[in-house]
Amino acid sequence: MLWLALYFPQLPLEVFVRGRQQAGALVVVEQQGGREQVSRCNAAAQAYGIRPGLMLPAALALCAGLSVQARERAREQQALHELALWAYQFSARISFEPSLLLLEVGASLRLFGGLSALMAPLLRELGQMGYTAQYAVAPTPTAAALLARNRPVTEVLDRQQIDAAVHDLPLACLTRDQQVRDLIRHIGLGSIGDALDLPRPELTRRTTPALSMLLDRLLGRMPDPREAWQPPQHFAQTIELLGEITHTTALVFPARRLMVSLCGFLRGHGGGAQRLQWHLTHRDLPATHFGLGMLDPSRDPDHMLELFRERIERLQLPAPVIEIRLAVSDWQAFEERSLTLFDGQADVDHALLERLRNRLGEQRVRGLRCLADHRPERAWCLCEPGELPDVSDHSAVARASHPPWLLPQPRPLRERQGVPQYGGELRLEQLPERIETGWWDGYDITRDYFIAHSRAGERLWVFRDRRGGGWYLHGLFI
């Protein structure tokens, strides 16, 4: 087994700032001895000389406009679970420690083509989601977590190398148990190597059995069971914005972070999403909801973001947005496709259709499908774009002699001496097409259709009503 530990040292700060591309000076404070002390601060606060460990009054004295947030451990734990949802694409076995994720990646290396190939997209997408992480790899979860916290970027692939990798680390880093830490300090043990050099019975006698067991788990000499985590089947994540957003274009930044997380969730489940549900929360008004549909299931964040941009350009916000939420409840199995020369054109058409539907509205972009009926008005119907006709219905095909542009209603034409007029006398081609049908459903027609040429060079589709008389214009060839 090989464990990858991802430690998030700035998680208390990042849960507040990941919703905005640029934030002012911000600190996260914790109670220390009854006083508020700076725990984390962003780069803007550091520019004022603020550092972790500074008391809050001193920090406010350095920066009067400083934003202050109290540390929210429940929010950090929620962020860890959301990260696990995204990380499920890299490992099916995930467990948690404070500010740290443990992924068993030994079984995933062959799939990704090695550790480097796995780490490259992992670290890139973490940055896209607004998180920074220290990582380490080791054969035991305890060693991986210890190295990620204290010696990041360490890669220990063999159990025999763990001792050398952790030998110089302070023994206090191994446990958060304050009683054990105090005992270690009193007996003069400084590093993990000091403890490992002592005979194990002597170490157990001078300290506690718990420390010996912890060292054995660190080196892989005894089992280190971890509670397995099971991901939910539905995706729903929220980013609380640090301020109020009034322009829709500013929503693109937090929306992309949610999409990267969603696509990790979909890849982990082998699925793709065809419809995204967006919820924009306002402070005093009901939330704004809208859906984002796609013709095919997708898990490409760039493609989703392009559609999101098209959609929000025509969105009118009733009030500033303070929170953005993305939910997907009906993801589908995803099938990877390899493009060929001819598939490429089809994908271009799909992309154009999706852009039109998101820009104009889904109900305003429709397809046409032929029906098995000789009457022009009833030989077609609206359908979903890309919907194919019933292959068993061979009569439902477009006729080459019919125009592509059919008027909503036939337009009467003047006639002179039995010849229809349209900007002058029309010249009719020979061999009309006779359509006489519909006596069974009350829409009976008896017509002779001609292709006609006007003096302006237009090709028209006209017919003579054999029952009621008169000429009509019914379509245009363009």
PDB file of N, CA, C and O in Angstrom, residues 314-387:
ATOM      1  N   ARG A 314     -27.163  37.055 -19.800  1.00  0.00           N
ATOM      2  CA  ARG A 314     -28.545  37.543 -19.924  1.00  0.00           C
ATOM      3  C   ARG A 314     -29.313  37.388 -18.618  1.00  0.00           C
ATOM      4  O   ARG A 314     -30.536  37.408 -18.608  1.00  0.00           O
ATOM      5  N   LEU A 315     -28.584  37.239 -17.517  1.00  0.00           N
ATOM      6  CA  LEU A 315     -29.221  37.093 -16.206  1.00  0.00           C
ATOM      7  C   LEU A 315     -29.269  38.450 -15.511  1.00  0.00           C
ATOM      8  O   LEU A 315     -28.253  39.153 -15.421  1.00  0.00           O
ATOM      9  N   GLN A 316     -30.442  38.813 -15.027  1.00  0.00           N
ATOM     10  CA  GLN A 316     -30.613  40.057 -14.280  1.00  0.00           C
ATOM     11  C   GLN A 316     -30.681  39.733 -12.797  1.00  0.00           C
ATOM     12  O   GLN A 316     -31.577  39.013 -12.345  1.00  0.00           O
ATOM     13  N   LEU A 317     -29.724  40.234 -12.040  1.00  0.00           N
ATOM     14  CA  LEU A 317     -29.695  39.960 -10.605  1.00  0.00           C
ATOM     15  C   LEU A 317     -30.652  40.912  -9.885  1.00  0.00           C
ATOM     16  O   LEU A 317     -30.535  42.126 -10.037  1.00  0.00           O
ATOM     17  N   PRO A 318     -31.577  40.393  -9.078  1.00  0.00           N
ATOM     18  CA  PRO A 318     -32.478  41.291  -8.343  1.00  0.00           C
ATOM     19  C   PRO A 318     -31.790  41.973  -7.163  1.00  0.00           C
ATOM     20  O   PRO A 318     -32.289  42.983  -6.655  1.00  0.00           O
ATOM     21  N   ALA A 319     -30.668  41.411  -6.718  1.00  0.00           N
ATOM     22  CA  ALA A 319     -29.948  41.971  -5.570  1.00  0.00           C
ATOM     23  C   ALA A 319     -28.532  41.391  -5.586  1.00  0.00           C
ATOM     24  O   ALA A 319     -28.265  40.404  -6.293  1.00  0.00           O
ATOM     25  N   PRO A 320     -27.597  41.981  -4.839  1.00  0.00           N
ATOM     26  CA  PRO A 320     -26.238  41.416  -4.778  1.00  0.00           C
ATOM     27  C   PRO A 320     -26.247  39.977  -4.280  1.00  0.00           C
ATOM     28  O   PRO A 320     -27.101  39.570  -3.494  1.00  0.00           O
ATOM     29  N   VAL A 321     -25.272  39.216  -4.756  1.00  0.00           N
ATOM     30  CA  VAL A 321     -25.165  37.790  -4.419  1.00  0.00           C
ATOM     31  C   VAL A 321     -24.163  37.632  -3.279  1.00  0.00           C
ATOM     32  O   VAL A 321     -23.070  38.192  -3.312  1.00  0.00           O
ATOM     33  N   ILE A 322     -24.541  36.851  -2.279  1.00  0.00           N
ATOM     34  CA  ILE A 322     -23.643  36.610  -1.152  1.00  0.00           C
ATOM     35  C   ILE A 322     -23.197  35.158  -1.073  1.00  0.00           C
ATOM     36  O   ILE A 322     -22.301  34.817  -0.297  1.00  0.00           O
ATOM     37  N   GLU A 323     -23.795  34.293  -1.886  1.00  0.00           N
ATOM     38  CA  GLU A 323     -23.470  32.872  -1.819  1.00  0.00           C
ATOM     39  C   GLU A 323     -23.849  32.239  -3.151  1.00  0.00           C
ATOM     40  O   GLU A 323     -24.887  32.553  -3.732  1.00  0.00           O
ATOM     41  N   ILE A 324     -23.006  31.329  -3.632  1.00  0.00           N
ATOM     42  CA  ILE A 324     -23.290  30.626  -4.888  1.00  0.00           C
ATOM     43  C   ILE A 324     -23.226  29.130  -4.612  1.00  0.00           C
ATOM     44  O   ILE A 324     -22.326  28.657  -3.912  1.00  0.00           O
ATOM     45  N   ARG A 325     -24.189  28.414  -5.178  1.00  0.00           N
ATOM     46  CA  ARG A 325     -24.302  26.983  -4.902  1.00  0.00           C
ATOM     47  C   ARG A 325     -24.511  26.234  -6.214  1.00  0.00           C
ATOM     48  O   ARG A 325     -25.267  26.669  -7.083  1.00  0.00           O
ATOM     49  N   LEU A 326     -23.839  25.099  -6.342  1.00  0.00           N
ATOM     50  CA  LEU A 326     -23.980  24.230  -7.515  1.00  0.00           C
ATOM     51  C   LEU A 326     -24.435  22.861  -7.039  1.00  0.00           C
ATOM     52  O   LEU A 326     -23.856  22.291  -6.100  1.00  0.00           O
ATOM     53  N   ALA A 327     -25.461  22.322  -7.704  1.00  0.00           N
ATOM     54  CA  ALA A 327     -25.988  20.996  -7.334  1.00  0.00           C
ATOM     55  C   ALA A 327     -26.228  20.185  -8.592  1.00  0.00           C
ATOM     56  O   ALA A 327     -26.665  20.707  -9.620  1.00  0.00           O
ATOM     57  N   VAL A 328     -25.920  18.897  -8.502  1.00  0.00           N
ATOM     58  CA  VAL A 328     -26.204  17.938  -9.572  1.00  0.00           C
ATOM     59  C   VAL A 328     -26.734  16.679  -8.910  1.00  0.00           C
ATOM     60  O   VAL A 328     -26.057  16.071  -8.077  1.00  0.00           O
ATOM     61  N   SER A 329     -27.946  16.320  -9.260  1.00  0.00           N
ATOM     62  CA  SER A 329     -28.560  15.159  -8.614  1.00  0.00           C
ATOM     63  C   SER A 329     -28.788  14.002  -9.575  1.00  0.00           C
ATOM     64  O   SER A 329     -29.072  12.893  -9.144  1.00  0.00           O
ATOM     65  N   ASP A 330     -28.666  14.233 -10.862  1.00  0.00           N
ATOM     66  CA  ASP A 330     -29.001  13.169 -11.822  1.00  0.00           C
ATOM     67  C   ASP A 330     -27.866  12.965 -12.821  1.00  0.00           C
ATOM     68  O   ASP A 330     -28.083  13.045 -14.020  1.00  0.00           O
ATOM     69  N   TRP A 331     -26.662  12.740 -12.312  1.00  0.00           N
ATOM     70  CA  TRP A 331     -25.545  12.482 -13.220  1.00  0.00           C
ATOM     71  C   TRP A 331     -25.732  11.119 -13.878  1.00  0.00           C
ATOM     72  O   TRP A 331     -26.424  10.240 -13.371  1.00  0.00           O
ATOM     73  N   GLN A 332     -25.091  10.981 -15.035  1.00  0.00           N
ATOM     74  CA  GLN A 332     -25.253   9.763 -15.826  1.00  0.00           C
ATOM     75  C   GLN A 332     -23.897   9.139 -16.110  1.00  0.00           C
ATOM     76  O   GLN A 332     -22.860   9.779 -15.976  1.00  0.00           O
ATOM     77  N   ALA A 333     -23.939   7.861 -16.526  1.00  0.00           N
ATOM     78  CA  ALA A 333     -22.695   7.181 -16.899  1.00  0.00           C
ATOM     79  C   ALA A 333     -22.057   7.912 -18.060  1.00  0.00           C
ATOM     80  O   ALA A 333     -22.743   8.330 -18.997  1.00  0.00           O
ATOM     81  N   PHE A 334     -20.762   8.087 -17.993  1.00  0.00           N
ATOM     82  CA  PHE A 334     -20.041   8.856 -19.012  1.00  0.00           C
ATOM     83  C   PHE A 334     -19.239   7.916 -19.879  1.00  0.00           C
ATOM     84  O   PHE A 334     -18.562   7.010 -19.387  1.00  0.00           O
ATOM     85  N   GLU A 335     -19.299   8.140 -21.177  1.00  0.00           N
ATOM     86  CA  GLU A 335     -18.554   7.314 -22.123  1.00  0.00           C
ATOM     87  C   GLU A 335     -17.561   8.187 -22.842  1.00  0.00           C
ATOM     88  O   GLU A 335     -17.944   9.146 -23.530  1.00  0.00           O
ATOM     89  N   GLU A 336     -16.277   7.858 -22.654  1.00  0.00           N
ATOM     90  CA  GLU A 336     -15.241   8.608 -23.356  1.00  0.00           C
ATOM     91  C   GLU A 336     -15.322   8.297 -24.839  1.00  0.00           C
ATOM     92  O   GLU A 336     -15.534   7.162 -25.237  1.00  0.00           O
ATOM     93  N   ARG A 337     -15.149   9.340 -25.677  1.00  0.00           N
ATOM     94  CA  ARG A 337     -15.170   9.149 -27.119  1.00  0.00           C
ATOM     95  C   ARG A 337     -13.857   9.595 -27.706  1.00  0.00           C
ATOM     96  O   ARG A 337     -13.297  10.609 -27.310  1.00  0.00           O
ATOM     97  N   SER A 338     -13.372   8.819 -28.651  1.00  0.00           N
ATOM     98  CA  SER A 338     -12.187   9.238 -29.387  1.00  0.00           C
ATOM     99  C   SER A 338     -12.661   9.870 -30.679  1.00  0.00           C
ATOM    100  O   SER A 338     -13.450   9.299 -31.430  1.00  0.00           O
ATOM    101  N   LEU A 339     -12.198  11.074 -30.949  1.00  0.00           N
ATOM    102  CA  LEU A 339     -12.671  11.825 -32.099  1.00  0.00           C
ATOM    103  C   LEU A 339     -12.045  11.322 -33.392  1.00  0.00           C
ATOM    104  O   LEU A 339     -10.872  10.949 -33.431  1.00  0.00           O
ATOM    105  N   THR A 340     -12.842  11.294 -34.437  1.00  0.00           N
ATOM    106  CA  THR A 340     -12.336  11.015 -35.758  1.00  0.00           C
ATOM    107  C   THR A 340     -12.513  12.269 -36.588  1.00  0.00           C
ATOM    108  O   THR A 340     -13.036  13.291 -36.125  1.00  0.00           O
ATOM    109  N   LEU A 341     -12.123  12.198 -37.844  1.00  0.00           N
ATOM    110  CA  LEU A 341     -12.244  13.361 -38.711  1.00  0.00           C
ATOM    111  C   LEU A 341     -13.683  13.824 -38.817  1.00  0.00           C
ATOM    112  O   LEU A 341     -13.992  15.002 -38.770  1.00  0.00           O
ATOM    113  N   PHE A 342     -14.636  12.875 -38.900  1.00  0.00           N
ATOM    114  CA  PHE A 342     -16.031  13.244 -39.103  1.00  0.00           C
ATOM    115  C   PHE A 342     -16.718  13.570 -37.791  1.00  0.00           C
ATOM    116  O   PHE A 342     -17.625  14.368 -37.735  1.00  0.00           O
ATOM    117  N   ASP A 343     -16.282  12.936 -36.678  1.00  0.00           N
ATOM    118  CA  ASP A 343     -16.869  13.259 -35.381  1.00  0.00           C
ATOM    119  C   ASP A 343     -16.583  14.690 -34.992  1.00  0.00           C
ATOM    120  O   ASP A 343     -17.337  15.316 -34.284  1.00  0.00           O
ATOM    121  N   GLY A 344     -15.449  15.219 -35.449  1.00  0.00           N
ATOM    122  CA  GLY A 344     -15.063  16.559 -35.041  1.00  0.00           C
ATOM    123  C   GLY A 344     -16.087  17.600 -35.435  1.00  0.00           C
ATOM    124  O   GLY A 344     -16.436  18.482 -34.672  1.00  0.00           O
ATOM    125  N   GLN A 345     -16.675  17.464 -36.694  1.00  0.00           N
ATOM    126  CA  GLN A 345     -17.664  18.419 -37.147  1.00  0.00           C
ATOM    127  C   GLN A 345     -18.922  18.332 -36.289  1.00  0.00           C
ATOM    128  O   GLN A 345     -19.546  19.343 -35.959  1.00  0.00           O
ATOM    129  N   ALA A 346     -19.307  17.068 -35.895  1.00  0.00           N
ATOM    130  CA  ALA A 346     -20.487  16.916 -35.056  1.00  0.00           C
ATOM    131  C   ALA A 346     -20.307  17.604 -33.721  1.00  0.00           C
ATOM    132  O   ALA A 346     -21.227  18.235 -33.195  1.00  0.00           O
ATOM    133  N   ASP A 347     -19.100  17.531 -33.149  1.00  0.00           N
ATOM    134  CA  ASP A 347     -18.868  18.182 -31.860  1.00  0.00           C
ATOM    135  C   ASP A 347     -18.950  19.692 -31.985  1.00  0.00           C
ATOM    136  O   ASP A 347     -19.439  20.380 -31.104  1.00  0.00           O
ATOM    137  N   VAL A 348     -18.469  20.219 -33.124  1.00  0.00           N
ATOM    138  CA  VAL A 348     -18.576  21.659 -33.328  1.00  0.00           C
ATOM    139  C   VAL A 348     -20.044  22.069 -33.341  1.00  0.00           C
ATOM    140  O   VAL A 348     -20.453  23.052 -32.739  1.00  0.00           O
ATOM    141  N   ASP A 349     -20.915  21.282 -34.015  1.00  0.00           N
ATOM    142  CA  ASP A 349     -22.324  21.597 -34.082  1.00  0.00           C
ATOM    143  C   ASP A 349     -22.950  21.529 -32.690  1.00  0.00           C
ATOM    144  O   ASP A 349     -23.782  22.364 -32.337  1.00  0.00           O
ATOM    145  N   HIS A 350     -22.588  20.539 -31.889  1.00  0.00           N
ATOM    146  CA  HIS A 350     -23.116  20.439 -30.531  1.00  0.00           C
ATOM    147  C   HIS A 350     -22.718  21.647 -29.703  1.00  0.00           C
ATOM    148  O   HIS A 350     -23.525  22.189 -28.955  1.00  0.00           O
ATOM    149  N   ALA A 351     -21.470  22.054 -29.838  1.00  0.00           N
ATOM    150  CA  ALA A 351     -21.018  23.213 -29.075  1.00  0.00           C
ATOM    151  C   ALA A 351     -21.798  24.464 -29.468  1.00  0.00           C
ATOM    152  O   ALA A 351     -22.191  25.268 -28.619  1.00  0.00           O
ATOM    153  N   LEU A 352     -22.052  24.626 -30.774  1.00  0.00           N
ATOM    154  CA  LEU A 352     -22.817  25.784 -31.238  1.00  0.00           C
ATOM    155  C   LEU A 352     -24.246  25.734 -30.705  1.00  0.00           C
ATOM    156  O   LEU A 352     -24.794  26.748 -30.249  1.00  0.00           O
ATOM    157  N   LEU A 353     -24.868  24.562 -30.740  1.00  0.00           N
ATOM    158  CA  LEU A 353     -26.234  24.429 -30.245  1.00  0.00           C
ATOM    159  C   LEU A 353     -26.318  24.774 -28.762  1.00  0.00           C
ATOM    160  O   LEU A 353     -27.239  25.463 -28.312  1.00  0.00           O
ATOM    161  N   GLU A 354     -25.344  24.278 -27.975  1.00  0.00           N
ATOM    162  CA  GLU A 354     -25.374  24.554 -26.535  1.00  0.00           C
ATOM    163  C   GLU A 354     -25.198  26.041 -26.263  1.00  0.00           C
ATOM    164  O   GLU A 354     -25.841  26.599 -25.376  1.00  0.00           O
ATOM    165  N   ARG A 355     -24.347  26.687 -27.041  1.00  0.00           N
ATOM    166  CA  ARG A 355     -24.155  28.117 -26.838  1.00  0.00           C
ATOM    167  C   ARG A 355     -25.421  28.886 -27.183  1.00  0.00           C
ATOM    168  O   ARG A 355     -25.809  29.819 -26.483  1.00  0.00           O
ATOM    169  N   LEU A 356     -26.079  28.491 -28.285  1.00  0.00           N
ATOM    170  CA  LEU A 356     -27.317  29.175 -28.667  1.00  0.00           C
ATOM    171  C   LEU A 356     -28.405  28.975 -27.619  1.00  0.00           C
ATOM    172  O   LEU A 356     -29.136  29.911 -27.267  1.00  0.00           O
ATOM    173  N   ARG A 357     -28.532  27.760 -27.102  1.00  0.00           N
ATOM    174  CA  ARG A 357     -29.584  27.481 -26.110  1.00  0.00           C
ATOM    175  C   ARG A 357     -29.346  28.234 -24.818  1.00  0.00           C
ATOM    176  O   ARG A 357     -30.286  28.703 -24.178  1.00  0.00           O
ATOM    177  N   ASN A 358     -28.072  28.364 -24.419  1.00  0.00           N
ATOM    178  CA  ASN A 358     -27.803  29.084 -23.180  1.00  0.00           C
ATOM    179  C   ASN A 358     -27.903  30.588 -23.364  1.00  0.00           C
ATOM    180  O   ASN A 358     -28.193  31.304 -22.418  1.00  0.00           O
ATOM    181  N   ARG A 359     -27.655  31.055 -24.588  1.00  0.00           N
ATOM    182  CA  ARG A 359     -27.747  32.498 -24.826  1.00  0.00           C
ATOM    183  C   ARG A 359     -29.192  32.926 -25.060  1.00  0.00           C
ATOM    184  O   ARG A 359     -29.641  33.960 -24.570  1.00  0.00           O
ATOM    185  N   LEU A 360     -29.962  32.110 -25.835  1.00  0.00           N
ATOM    186  CA  LEU A 360     -31.312  32.498 -26.231  1.00  0.00           C
ATOM    187  C   LEU A 360     -32.387  31.858 -25.374  1.00  0.00           C
ATOM    188  O   LEU A 360     -33.529  32.332 -25.371  1.00  0.00           O
ATOM    189  N   GLY A 361     -32.076  30.781 -24.693  1.00  0.00           N
ATOM    190  CA  GLY A 361     -33.085  30.043 -23.945  1.00  0.00           C
ATOM    191  C   GLY A 361     -33.346  28.707 -24.621  1.00  0.00           C
ATOM    192  O   GLY A 361     -33.351  28.605 -25.848  1.00  0.00           O
ATOM    193  N   GLU A 362     -33.587  27.687 -23.804  1.00  0.00           N
ATOM    194  CA  GLU A 362     -33.740  26.341 -24.348  1.00  0.00           C
ATOM    195  C   GLU A 362     -34.950  26.227 -25.251  1.00  0.00           C
ATOM    196  O   GLU A 362     -34.946  25.486 -26.229  1.00  0.00           O
ATOM    197  N   GLN A 363     -36.036  26.949 -24.942  1.00  0.00           N
ATOM    198  CA  GLN A 363     -37.262  26.817 -25.729  1.00  0.00           C
ATOM    199  C   GLN A 363     -37.184  27.543 -27.062  1.00  0.00           C
ATOM    200  O   GLN A 363     -38.076  27.393 -27.899  1.00  0.00           O
ATOM    201  N   ARG A 364     -36.156  28.343 -27.265  1.00  0.00           N
ATOM    202  CA  ARG A 364     -36.055  29.112 -28.507  1.00  0.00           C
ATOM    203  C   ARG A 364     -35.133  28.456 -29.527  1.00  0.00           C
ATOM    204  O   ARG A 364     -34.949  29.002 -30.616  1.00  0.00           O
ATOM    205  N   VAL A 365     -34.502  27.368 -29.189  1.00  0.00           N
ATOM    206  CA  VAL A 365     -33.652  26.645 -30.130  1.00  0.00           C
ATOM    207  C   VAL A 365     -34.211  25.236 -30.247  1.00  0.00           C
ATOM    208  O   VAL A 365     -34.125  24.448 -29.309  1.00  0.00           O
ATOM    209  N   ARG A 366     -34.822  24.933 -31.380  1.00  0.00           N
ATOM    210  CA  ARG A 366     -35.467  23.639 -31.572  1.00  0.00           C
ATOM    211  C   ARG A 366     -34.984  23.015 -32.870  1.00  0.00           C
ATOM    212  O   ARG A 366     -34.481  23.688 -33.760  1.00  0.00           O
ATOM    213  N   GLY A 367     -35.184  21.723 -32.968  1.00  0.00           N
ATOM    214  CA  GLY A 367     -34.874  20.996 -34.185  1.00  0.00           C
ATOM    215  C   GLY A 367     -36.145  20.703 -34.963  1.00  0.00           C
ATOM    216  O   GLY A 367     -37.265  20.936 -34.489  1.00  0.00           O
ATOM    217  N   LEU A 368     -35.995  20.210 -36.198  1.00  0.00           N
ATOM    218  CA  LEU A 368     -37.123  19.822 -37.037  1.00  0.00           C
ATOM    219  C   LEU A 368     -37.005  18.339 -37.348  1.00  0.00           C
ATOM    220  O   LEU A 368     -35.901  17.838 -37.604  1.00  0.00           O
ATOM    221  N   ARG A 369     -38.125  17.672 -37.342  1.00  0.00           N
ATOM    222  CA  ARG A 369     -38.130  16.243 -37.651  1.00  0.00           C
ATOM    223  C   ARG A 369     -39.241  15.961 -38.652  1.00  0.00           C
ATOM    224  O   ARG A 369     -40.356  16.493 -38.530  1.00  0.00           O
ATOM    225  N   CYS A 370     -38.933  15.173 -39.656  1.00  0.00           N
ATOM    226  CA  CYS A 370     -39.920  14.838 -40.686  1.00  0.00           C
ATOM    227  C   CYS A 370     -40.906  13.805 -40.161  1.00  0.00           C
ATOM    228  O   CYS A 370     -40.554  12.935 -39.364  1.00  0.00           O
ATOM    229  N   LEU A 371     -42.175  13.932 -40.641  1.00  0.00           N
ATOM    230  CA  LEU A 371     -43.223  12.975 -40.279  1.00  0.00           C
ATOM    231  C   LEU A 371     -43.740  12.301 -41.542  1.00  0.00           C
ATOM    232  O   LEU A 371     -43.597  12.819 -42.646  1.00  0.00           O
ATOM    233  N   ALA A 372     -44.339  11.175 -41.343  1.00  0.00           N
ATOM    234  CA  ALA A 372     -44.851  10.402 -42.477  1.00  0.00           C
ATOM    235  C   ALA A 372     -46.213  10.950 -42.891  1.00  0.00           C
ATOM    236  O   ALA A 372     -47.264  10.392 -42.555  1.00  0.00           O
ATOM    237  N   ASP A 373     -46.222  12.082 -43.592  1.00  0.00           N
ATOM    238  CA  ASP A 373     -47.458  12.702 -44.059  1.00  0.00           C
ATOM    239  C   ASP A 373     -47.132  13.475 -45.334  1.00  0.00           C
ATOM    240  O   ASP A 373     -46.124  14.177 -45.391  1.00  0.00           O
ATOM    241  N   HIS A 374     -47.974  13.360 -46.353  1.00  0.00           N
ATOM    242  CA  HIS A 374     -47.710  14.060 -47.611  1.00  0.00           C
ATOM    243  C   HIS A 374     -48.114  15.534 -47.543  1.00  0.00           C
ATOM    244  O   HIS A 374     -47.672  16.320 -48.375  1.00  0.00           O
ATOM    245  N   ARG A 375     -48.990  15.912 -46.612  1.00  0.00           N
ATOM    246  CA  ARG A 375     -49.392  17.311 -46.499  1.00  0.00           C
ATOM    247  C   ARG A 375     -48.232  18.137 -45.940  1.00  0.00           C
ATOM    248  O   ARG A 375     -47.716  17.807 -44.869  1.00  0.00           O
ATOM    249  N   PRO A 376     -47.805  19.177 -46.635  1.00  0.00           N
ATOM    250  CA  PRO A 376     -46.617  19.927 -46.186  1.00  0.00           C
ATOM    251  C   PRO A 376     -46.765  20.465 -44.765  1.00  0.00           C
ATOM    252  O   PRO A 376     -45.796  20.492 -44.003  1.00  0.00           O
ATOM    253  N   GLU A 377     -47.985  20.931 -44.408  1.00  0.00           N
ATOM    254  CA  GLU A 377     -48.156  21.506 -43.072  1.00  0.00           C
ATOM    255  C   GLU A 377     -48.003  20.466 -41.970  1.00  0.00           C
ATOM    256  O   GLU A 377     -47.708  20.814 -40.826  1.00  0.00           O
ATOM    257  N   ARG A 378     -48.213  19.201 -42.304  1.00  0.00           N
ATOM    258  CA  ARG A 378     -48.174  18.156 -41.285  1.00  0.00           C
ATOM    259  C   ARG A 378     -47.048  17.145 -41.523  1.00  0.00           C
ATOM    260  O   ARG A 378     -47.086  16.055 -40.971  1.00  0.00           O
ATOM    261  N   ALA A 379     -46.099  17.513 -42.351  1.00  0.00           N
ATOM    262  CA  ALA A 379     -45.002  16.611 -42.659  1.00  0.00           C
ATOM    263  C   ALA A 379     -43.781  16.874 -41.796  1.00  0.00           C
ATOM    264  O   ALA A 379     -42.710  16.342 -42.051  1.00  0.00           O
ATOM    265  N   TRP A 380     -43.930  17.695 -40.756  1.00  0.00           N
ATOM    266  CA  TRP A 380     -42.791  17.994 -39.888  1.00  0.00           C
ATOM    267  C   TRP A 380     -43.306  18.330 -38.492  1.00  0.00           C
ATOM    268  O   TRP A 380     -44.502  18.585 -38.289  1.00  0.00           O
ATOM    269  N   CYS A 381     -42.398  18.324 -37.519  1.00  0.00           N
ATOM    270  CA  CYS A 381     -42.734  18.753 -36.160  1.00  0.00           C
ATOM    271  C   CYS A 381     -41.465  19.266 -35.497  1.00  0.00           C
ATOM    272  O   CYS A 381     -40.355  18.971 -35.935  1.00  0.00           O
ATOM    273  N   LEU A 382     -41.629  20.045 -34.446  1.00  0.00           N
ATOM    274  CA  LEU A 382     -40.481  20.514 -33.665  1.00  0.00           C
ATOM    275  C   LEU A 382     -39.989  19.385 -32.765  1.00  0.00           C
ATOM    276  O   LEU A 382     -40.775  18.559 -32.307  1.00  0.00           O
ATOM    277  N   CYS A 383     -38.698  19.374 -32.496  1.00  0.00           N
ATOM    278  CA  CYS A 383     -38.119  18.326 -31.644  1.00  0.00           C
ATOM    279  C   CYS A 383     -36.884  18.893 -30.959  1.00  0.00           C
ATOM    280  O   CYS A 383     -36.510  20.049 -31.175  1.00  0.00           O
ATOM    281  N   GLU A 384     -36.280  18.079 -30.131  1.00  0.00           N
ATOM    282  CA  GLU A 384     -35.030  18.469 -29.496  1.00  0.00           C
ATOM    283  C   GLU A 384     -33.927  18.524 -30.557  1.00  0.00           C
ATOM    284  O   GLU A 384     -33.897  17.674 -31.451  1.00  0.00           O
ATOM    285  N   PRO A 385     -33.025  19.498 -30.490  1.00  0.00           N
ATOM    286  CA  PRO A 385     -31.929  19.548 -31.457  1.00  0.00           C
ATOM    287  C   PRO A 385     -31.135  18.247 -31.447  1.00  0.00           C
ATOM    288  O   PRO A 385     -30.782  17.724 -30.391  1.00  0.00           O
ATOM    289  N   GLY A 386     -30.894  17.737 -32.644  1.00  0.00           N
ATOM    290  CA  GLY A 386     -30.119  16.508 -32.757  1.00  0.00           C
ATOM    291  C   GLY A 386     -30.932  15.243 -32.659  1.00  0.00           C
ATOM    292  O   GLY A 386     -30.389  14.147 -32.815  1.00  0.00           O
ATOM    293  N   GLU A 387     -32.234  15.363 -32.395  1.00  0.00           N
ATOM    294  CA  GLU A 387     -33.071  14.175 -32.287  1.00  0.00           C
ATOM    295  C   GLU A 387     -33.226  13.534 -33.659  1.00  0.00           C
ATOM    296  O   GLU A 387     -33.572  14.195 -34.635  1.00  0.00           O
TER     297      GLU A 387
END
